[in-house]
Amino acid sequence: MQKYYICPECKGHLKVGEYIIFAAKNQKKESGLLLLHPKIGNYDSIKHPSFKHRKGEAIDFYCPLCNASLVSRFDKNLVHVIMMDKDKMEYDIYFSRIAGELSTYKVSDDSTVMSAGEHSHRYTFFRIPDKLKKYLHSG
Ligand SMILES: [Zn+2]
């Protein structure tokens, strides 16, 4: 099924071809492009070998179109993008920006949360729907 990934700031399309494209910076402030697989729970990624990061390192994610930081406002370890399905239904997608940490969450309008990844239990925030509601759509 065709899905689109959209920058929450400029609404630009981040998915081109088979991958979602991000501008990224490691902790040494070295820049690179990071291509992530659009299927939730699939952690395949593509980068140029000159862009290096260590396991456990926090990667800064930016929109390649408007340069906005995509780090979530409510948890600095998570990246926030919008996913739109073919029926134009929008979902908030959050995933860990810690290299090697496999955690992804898909949040619907009605606060339904789908989590994926073997480390998704680390962000217990997503198990508390009432607390989550006030943060919905605020990034
Ligand atoms: Zn943008």
XYZ file of C-alpha atoms and ligand atoms in Angstrom:
140
model
C 0.000 0.000 0.000
C 1.308 3.437 -0.953
C 2.225 5.612 2.005
C 3.661 9.098 2.143
C 5.980 10.526 4.750
C 5.714 14.264 5.330
C 7.749 16.838 7.243
C 5.617 18.248 10.106
C 7.059 21.742 9.470
C 6.999 22.309 5.690
C 4.691 19.401 4.685
C 7.276 18.417 2.058
C 7.485 14.808 0.917
C 10.334 12.902 2.568
C 9.747 9.557 0.860
C 11.245 9.347 -2.604
C 11.358 5.995 -4.362
C 11.637 3.216 -1.820
C 13.109 5.160 1.099
C 12.484 8.098 3.447
C 15.299 10.634 3.151
C 16.656 12.569 6.122
C 19.525 14.974 6.582
C 21.416 13.793 9.661
C 24.233 14.888 11.955
C 26.220 12.742 14.358
C 27.547 13.952 17.710
C 30.727 15.211 16.017
C 28.443 17.463 13.926
C 29.382 15.584 10.751
C 26.534 15.654 8.220
C 25.190 12.880 6.025
C 22.051 11.703 4.293
C 20.220 8.832 5.936
C 17.709 6.723 4.021
C 15.272 4.743 6.176
C 12.883 1.996 5.120
C 9.237 3.205 5.148
C 7.797 -0.027 6.536
C 7.244 0.310 10.287
C 9.380 -2.249 12.090
C 11.864 -2.552 9.224
C 15.120 -0.925 10.357
C 17.026 -1.212 7.078
C 18.893 1.997 6.383
C 21.252 3.306 3.724
C 24.014 5.889 4.161
C 27.289 6.777 2.590
C 30.172 4.965 4.366
C 31.813 8.344 5.124
C 28.943 9.205 7.505
C 29.736 7.264 10.660
C 27.960 6.792 13.955
C 28.460 4.584 16.971
C 25.848 2.338 18.554
C 24.053 4.347 21.244
C 24.906 7.714 19.684
C 22.040 10.216 19.310
C 21.667 11.215 15.659
C 20.178 14.641 14.866
C 17.498 14.350 12.169
C 16.580 17.285 9.904
C 14.155 17.749 7.042
C 16.250 17.796 3.845
C 13.825 20.359 2.354
C 13.395 23.023 5.058
C 16.202 22.033 7.485
C 13.796 21.949 10.434
C 14.876 19.725 13.298
C 12.630 16.664 13.417
C 13.440 15.844 17.037
C 10.177 15.478 18.940
C 9.346 18.238 21.399
C 8.127 15.864 24.071
C 10.992 13.362 24.029
C 14.396 14.413 22.803
C 15.283 10.799 21.954
C 12.497 10.519 19.386
C 12.086 11.811 15.831
C 8.625 12.932 14.662
C 7.288 12.741 11.097
C 3.783 12.495 9.616
C 2.645 9.484 7.633
C -0.256 9.787 5.190
C -1.939 6.717 3.731
C -3.685 6.495 0.375
C -6.981 7.654 1.956
C -5.203 10.819 3.190
C -5.453 9.635 6.801
C -2.597 11.136 8.802
C -0.651 9.454 11.583
C 2.087 10.753 13.839
C 5.154 8.541 13.570
C 7.808 8.605 16.277
C 11.009 6.610 16.202
C 14.165 6.512 18.283
C 17.100 8.575 17.023
C 19.550 6.572 19.135
C 21.687 4.455 16.799
C 20.902 0.778 17.364
C 17.734 1.440 19.360
C 14.737 -0.116 17.572
C 11.602 1.727 18.676
C 8.816 3.047 16.456
C 5.312 4.276 17.308
C 2.381 5.060 15.060
C -0.250 7.283 16.676
C -3.712 7.711 15.125
C -6.101 10.632 15.553
C -8.011 8.696 18.200
C -4.756 8.138 20.180
C -4.469 4.490 19.180
C -0.792 3.599 19.417
C 0.903 0.856 17.459
C 4.455 0.154 18.571
C 7.187 -1.809 16.824
C 10.797 -2.709 17.454
C 12.481 -4.797 20.129
C 13.231 -1.728 22.308
C 9.795 -0.107 22.070
C 9.139 -0.827 25.771
C 11.731 1.850 26.650
C 9.297 4.661 25.907
C 6.493 3.858 28.329
C 4.922 7.249 27.569
C 3.071 5.571 24.722
C 1.210 3.267 27.107
C -0.599 6.187 28.767
C -3.338 7.322 26.377
C -4.672 10.155 28.587
C -1.251 11.688 28.972
C -0.670 11.259 25.273
C -3.821 13.087 24.182
C -2.662 16.524 25.262
C 0.534 16.106 23.255
C -1.164 14.938 20.087
C -0.488 17.259 17.145
C 1.881 19.371 19.198
C 4.830 17.335 17.953
Zn 10.518 20.333 6.112
